[in-house]
PDB file of C-alpha atoms and ligand atoms in Angstrom:
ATOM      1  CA  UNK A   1     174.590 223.723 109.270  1.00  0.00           C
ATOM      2  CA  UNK A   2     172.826 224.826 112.156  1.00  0.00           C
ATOM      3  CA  UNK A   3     169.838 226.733 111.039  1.00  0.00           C
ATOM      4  CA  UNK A   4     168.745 228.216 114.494  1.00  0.00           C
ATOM      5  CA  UNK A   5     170.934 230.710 116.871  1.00  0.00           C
ATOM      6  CA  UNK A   6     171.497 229.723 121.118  1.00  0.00           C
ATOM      7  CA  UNK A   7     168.188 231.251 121.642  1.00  0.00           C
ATOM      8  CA  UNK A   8     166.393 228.912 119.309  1.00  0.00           C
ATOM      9  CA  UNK A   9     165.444 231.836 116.393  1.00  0.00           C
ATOM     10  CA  UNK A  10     166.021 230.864 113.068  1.00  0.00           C
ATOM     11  CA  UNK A  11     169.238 232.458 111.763  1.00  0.00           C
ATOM     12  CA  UNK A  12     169.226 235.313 109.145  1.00  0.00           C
ATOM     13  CA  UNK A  13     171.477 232.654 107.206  1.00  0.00           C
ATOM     14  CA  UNK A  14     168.942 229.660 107.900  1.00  0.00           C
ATOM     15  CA  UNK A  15     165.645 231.630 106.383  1.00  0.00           C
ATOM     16  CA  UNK A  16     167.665 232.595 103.582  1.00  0.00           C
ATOM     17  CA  UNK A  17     168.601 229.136 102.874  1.00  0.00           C
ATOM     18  CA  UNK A  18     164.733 228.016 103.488  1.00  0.00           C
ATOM     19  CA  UNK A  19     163.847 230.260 101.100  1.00  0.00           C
ATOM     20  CA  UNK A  20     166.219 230.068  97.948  1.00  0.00           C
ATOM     21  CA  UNK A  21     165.671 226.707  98.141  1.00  0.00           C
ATOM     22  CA  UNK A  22     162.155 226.838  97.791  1.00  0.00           C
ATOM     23  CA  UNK A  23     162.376 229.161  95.384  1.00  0.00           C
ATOM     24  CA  UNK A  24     164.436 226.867  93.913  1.00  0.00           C
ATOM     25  CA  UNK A  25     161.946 223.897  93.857  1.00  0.00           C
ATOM     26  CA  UNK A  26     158.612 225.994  92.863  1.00  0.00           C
ATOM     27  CA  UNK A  27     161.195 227.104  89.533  1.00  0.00           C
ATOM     28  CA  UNK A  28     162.037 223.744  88.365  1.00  0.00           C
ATOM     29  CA  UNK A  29     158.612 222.599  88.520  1.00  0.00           C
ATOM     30  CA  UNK A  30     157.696 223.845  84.974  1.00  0.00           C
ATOM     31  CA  UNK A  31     161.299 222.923  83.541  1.00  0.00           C
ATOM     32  CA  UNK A  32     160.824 219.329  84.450  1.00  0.00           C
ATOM     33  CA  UNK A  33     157.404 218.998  83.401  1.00  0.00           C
ATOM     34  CA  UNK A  34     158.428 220.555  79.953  1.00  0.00           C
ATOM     35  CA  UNK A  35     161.580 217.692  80.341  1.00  0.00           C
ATOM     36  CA  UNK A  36     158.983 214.949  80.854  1.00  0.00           C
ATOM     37  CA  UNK A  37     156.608 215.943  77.911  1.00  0.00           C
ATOM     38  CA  UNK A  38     159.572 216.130  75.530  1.00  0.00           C
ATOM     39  CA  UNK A  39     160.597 212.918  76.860  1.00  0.00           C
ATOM     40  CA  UNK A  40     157.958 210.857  76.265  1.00  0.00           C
ATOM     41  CA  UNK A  41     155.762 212.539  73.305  1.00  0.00           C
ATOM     42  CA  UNK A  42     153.019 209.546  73.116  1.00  0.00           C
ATOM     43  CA  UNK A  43     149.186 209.302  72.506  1.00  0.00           C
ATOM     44  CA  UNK A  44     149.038 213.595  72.400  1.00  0.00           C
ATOM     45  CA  UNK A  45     151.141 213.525  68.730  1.00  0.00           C
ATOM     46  CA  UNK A  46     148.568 211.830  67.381  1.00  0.00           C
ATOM     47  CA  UNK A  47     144.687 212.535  66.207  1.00  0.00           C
ATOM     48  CA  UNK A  48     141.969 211.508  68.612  1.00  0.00           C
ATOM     49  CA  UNK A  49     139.467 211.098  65.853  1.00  0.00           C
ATOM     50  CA  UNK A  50     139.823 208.827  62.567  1.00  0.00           C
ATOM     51  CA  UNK A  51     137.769 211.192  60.521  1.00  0.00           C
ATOM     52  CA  UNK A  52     135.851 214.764  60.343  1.00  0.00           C
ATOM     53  CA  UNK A  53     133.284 215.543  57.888  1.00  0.00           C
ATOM     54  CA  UNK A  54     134.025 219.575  56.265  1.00  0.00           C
ATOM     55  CA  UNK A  55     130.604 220.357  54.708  1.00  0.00           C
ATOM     56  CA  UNK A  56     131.636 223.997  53.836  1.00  0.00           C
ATOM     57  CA  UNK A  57     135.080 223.060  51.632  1.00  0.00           C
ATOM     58  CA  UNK A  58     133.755 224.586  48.648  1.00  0.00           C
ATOM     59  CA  UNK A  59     135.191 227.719  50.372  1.00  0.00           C
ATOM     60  CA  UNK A  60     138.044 226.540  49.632  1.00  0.00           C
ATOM     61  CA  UNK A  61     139.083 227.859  46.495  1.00  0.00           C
ATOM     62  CA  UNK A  62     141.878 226.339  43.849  1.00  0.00           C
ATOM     63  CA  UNK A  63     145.264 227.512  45.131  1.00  0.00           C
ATOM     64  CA  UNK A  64     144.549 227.895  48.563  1.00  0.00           C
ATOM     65  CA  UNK A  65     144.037 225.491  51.742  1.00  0.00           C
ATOM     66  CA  UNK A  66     142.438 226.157  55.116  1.00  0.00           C
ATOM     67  CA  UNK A  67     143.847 224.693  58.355  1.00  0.00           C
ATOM     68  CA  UNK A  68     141.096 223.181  60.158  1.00  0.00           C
ATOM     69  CA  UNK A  69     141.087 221.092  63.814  1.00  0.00           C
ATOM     70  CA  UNK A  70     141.494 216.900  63.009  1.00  0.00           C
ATOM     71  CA  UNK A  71     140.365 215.820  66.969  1.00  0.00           C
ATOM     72  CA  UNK A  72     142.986 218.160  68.657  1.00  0.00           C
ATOM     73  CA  UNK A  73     145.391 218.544  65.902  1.00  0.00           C
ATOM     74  CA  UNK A  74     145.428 220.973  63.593  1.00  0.00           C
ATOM     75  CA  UNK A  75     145.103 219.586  59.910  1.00  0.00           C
ATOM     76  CA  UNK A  76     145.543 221.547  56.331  1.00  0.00           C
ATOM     77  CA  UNK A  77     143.538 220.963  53.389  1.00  0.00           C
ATOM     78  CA  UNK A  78     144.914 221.973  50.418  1.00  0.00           C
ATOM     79  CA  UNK A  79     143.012 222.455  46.893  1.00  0.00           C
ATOM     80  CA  UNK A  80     145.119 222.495  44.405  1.00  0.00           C
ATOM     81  CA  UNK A  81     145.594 224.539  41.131  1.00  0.00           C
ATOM     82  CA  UNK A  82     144.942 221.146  39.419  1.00  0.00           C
ATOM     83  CA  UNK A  83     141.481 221.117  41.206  1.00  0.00           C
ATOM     84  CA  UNK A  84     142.240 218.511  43.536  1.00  0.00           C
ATOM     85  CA  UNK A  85     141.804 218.304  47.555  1.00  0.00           C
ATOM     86  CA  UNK A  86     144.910 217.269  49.830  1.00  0.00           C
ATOM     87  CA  UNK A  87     145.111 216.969  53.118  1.00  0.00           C
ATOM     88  CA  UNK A  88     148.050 216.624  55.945  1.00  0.00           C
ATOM     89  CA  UNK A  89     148.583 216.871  59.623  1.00  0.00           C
ATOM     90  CA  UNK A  90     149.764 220.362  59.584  1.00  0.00           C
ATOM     91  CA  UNK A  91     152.457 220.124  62.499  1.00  0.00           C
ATOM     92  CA  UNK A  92     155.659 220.654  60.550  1.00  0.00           C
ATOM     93  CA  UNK A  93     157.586 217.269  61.451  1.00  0.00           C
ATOM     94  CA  UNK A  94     160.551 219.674  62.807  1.00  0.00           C
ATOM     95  CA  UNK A  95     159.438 220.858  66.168  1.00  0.00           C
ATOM     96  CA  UNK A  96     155.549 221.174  65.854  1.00  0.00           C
ATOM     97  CA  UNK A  97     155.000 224.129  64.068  1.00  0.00           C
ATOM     98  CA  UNK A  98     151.703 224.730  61.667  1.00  0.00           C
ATOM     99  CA  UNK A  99     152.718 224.781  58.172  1.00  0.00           C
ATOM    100  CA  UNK A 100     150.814 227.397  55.809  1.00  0.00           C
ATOM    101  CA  UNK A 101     149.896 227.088  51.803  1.00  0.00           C
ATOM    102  CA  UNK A 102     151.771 229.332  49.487  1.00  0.00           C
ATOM    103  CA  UNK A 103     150.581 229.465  45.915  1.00  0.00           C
ATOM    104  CA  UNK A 104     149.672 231.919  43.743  1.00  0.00           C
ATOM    105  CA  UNK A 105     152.610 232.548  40.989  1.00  0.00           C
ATOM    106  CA  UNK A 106     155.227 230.250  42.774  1.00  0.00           C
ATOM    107  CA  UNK A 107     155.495 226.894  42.877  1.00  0.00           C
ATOM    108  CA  UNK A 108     152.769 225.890  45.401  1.00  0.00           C
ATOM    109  CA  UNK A 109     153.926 224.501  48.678  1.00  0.00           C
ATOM    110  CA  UNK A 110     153.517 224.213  52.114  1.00  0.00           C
ATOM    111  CA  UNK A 111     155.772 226.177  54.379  1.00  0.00           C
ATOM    112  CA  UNK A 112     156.745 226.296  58.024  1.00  0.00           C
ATOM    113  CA  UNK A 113     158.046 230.033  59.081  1.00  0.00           C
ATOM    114  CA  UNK A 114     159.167 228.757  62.451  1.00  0.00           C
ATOM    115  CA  UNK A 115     162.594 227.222  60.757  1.00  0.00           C
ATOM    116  CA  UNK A 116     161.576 227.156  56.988  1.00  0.00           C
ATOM    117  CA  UNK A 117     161.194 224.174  56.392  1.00  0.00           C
ATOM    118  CA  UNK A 118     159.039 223.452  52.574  1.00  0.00           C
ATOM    119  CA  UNK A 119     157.007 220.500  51.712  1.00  0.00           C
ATOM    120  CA  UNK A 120     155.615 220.086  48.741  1.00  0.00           C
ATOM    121  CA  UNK A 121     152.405 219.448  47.705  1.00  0.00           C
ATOM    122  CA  UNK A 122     152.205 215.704  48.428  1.00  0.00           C
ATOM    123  CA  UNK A 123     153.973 216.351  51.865  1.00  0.00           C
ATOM    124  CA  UNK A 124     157.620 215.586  51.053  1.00  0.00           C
ATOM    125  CA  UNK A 125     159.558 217.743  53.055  1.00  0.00           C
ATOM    126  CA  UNK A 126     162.300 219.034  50.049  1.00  0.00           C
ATOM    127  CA  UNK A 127     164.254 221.790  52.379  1.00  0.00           C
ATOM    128  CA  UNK A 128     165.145 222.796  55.717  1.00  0.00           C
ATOM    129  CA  UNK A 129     165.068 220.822  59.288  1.00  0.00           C
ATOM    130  CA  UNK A 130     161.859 218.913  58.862  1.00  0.00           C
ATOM    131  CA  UNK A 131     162.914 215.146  59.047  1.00  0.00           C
ATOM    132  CA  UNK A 132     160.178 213.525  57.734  1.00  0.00           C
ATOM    133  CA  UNK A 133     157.328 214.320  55.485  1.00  0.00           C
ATOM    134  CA  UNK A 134     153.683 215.573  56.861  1.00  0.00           C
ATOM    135  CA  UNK A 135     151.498 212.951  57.761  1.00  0.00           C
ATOM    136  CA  UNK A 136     149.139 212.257  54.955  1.00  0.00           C
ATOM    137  CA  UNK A 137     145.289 212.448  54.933  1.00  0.00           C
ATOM    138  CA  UNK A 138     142.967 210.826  53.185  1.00  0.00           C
ATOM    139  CA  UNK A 139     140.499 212.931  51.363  1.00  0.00           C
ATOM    140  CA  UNK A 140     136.769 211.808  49.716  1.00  0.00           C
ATOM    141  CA  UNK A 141     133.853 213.642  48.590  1.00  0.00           C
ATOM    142  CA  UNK A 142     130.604 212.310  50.232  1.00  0.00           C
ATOM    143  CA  UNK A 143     127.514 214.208  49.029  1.00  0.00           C
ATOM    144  CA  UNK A 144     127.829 217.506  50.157  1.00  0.00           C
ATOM    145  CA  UNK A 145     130.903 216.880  52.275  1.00  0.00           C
ATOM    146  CA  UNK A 146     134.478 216.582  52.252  1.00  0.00           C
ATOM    147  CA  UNK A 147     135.501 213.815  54.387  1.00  0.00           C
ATOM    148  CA  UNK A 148     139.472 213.582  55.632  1.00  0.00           C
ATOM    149  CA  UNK A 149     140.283 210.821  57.569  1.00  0.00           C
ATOM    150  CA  UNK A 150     143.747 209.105  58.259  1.00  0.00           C
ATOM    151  CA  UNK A 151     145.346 207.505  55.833  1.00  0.00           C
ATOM    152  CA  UNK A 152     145.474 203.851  57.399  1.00  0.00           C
ATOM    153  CA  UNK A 153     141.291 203.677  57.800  1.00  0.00           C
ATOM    154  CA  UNK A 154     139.649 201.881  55.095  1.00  0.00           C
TER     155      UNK A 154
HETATM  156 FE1  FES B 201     158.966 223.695  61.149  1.00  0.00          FE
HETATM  157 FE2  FES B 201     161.166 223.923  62.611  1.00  0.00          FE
HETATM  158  S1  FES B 201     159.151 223.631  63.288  1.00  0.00           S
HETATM  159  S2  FES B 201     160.955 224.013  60.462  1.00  0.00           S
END
């Protein structure tokens, strides 16, 4: 396709070309990139840090949980009506969503609005899309703290 007239101009046909096609590329810059994250989801699914230290949890009150930042996931930890502290990656294991604690006069759980998935309180995922249960925590009191670290550290 010749993209210039006799006199050497570029054709009306020619810079209209030129420029849907780099329209074109700049617009399927963001789509592939998106492409290439989903493709290869490595080291960013999983927590930078082994452990954080919560020295305010008694703020967390029975029946309730607070979401708080494990390295640069977020992470939930739960207290339960039984008194006791759980803790879980809170990216629902669906598409990524944060899961949120419902208690009060229903059975507690933990619930993802983005597809509904519900997990219950020891992260079993017992409806919806979620394939897999949350990844587990591991939760101990030391002194004044509250110390959640993943499960496979000593
Ligand atoms: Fe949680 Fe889809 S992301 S159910």
């Amino acid at each position: 396709m010749r993209k210039e007239n006799k006199q050497g101009r570029i054709t009306r046909r020619g810079l209209l070309t030129g420029l849907l096609t780099g329209w074109a590329t700049v617009s399927a810059i963001p789509v592939v990139s998106v492409l290439l994250r989903f493709l290869t989801p490595t080291a960013s699914s999983a927590p930078a840090v082994e452990s954080i230290e919560l020295p305010d949890y008694g703020d967390i009150v029975k029946d309730s949980a607070k979401v708080v930042r494990f390295g640069k996931q977020p992470a939930i930890v739960i207290h339960t009506p039984a008194g006791q502290y759980k803790a879980f990656m809170a990216r629902c294991t669906h598409l990524g969503c944060v899961v949120k604690y419902e208690g009060g006069e229903e059975v507690p759980r933990l619930h993802c609005n983005c597809h509904g998935s519900i997990f219950d309180l020891n992260g079993k995922n017992i409806s919806g899309p979620a394939p897999r249960p949350l990844d587990p925590l591991r939760v101990n009191i030391k002194g004044e703290s509250l110390v959640i670290s993943t499960a496979t550290r000593a």
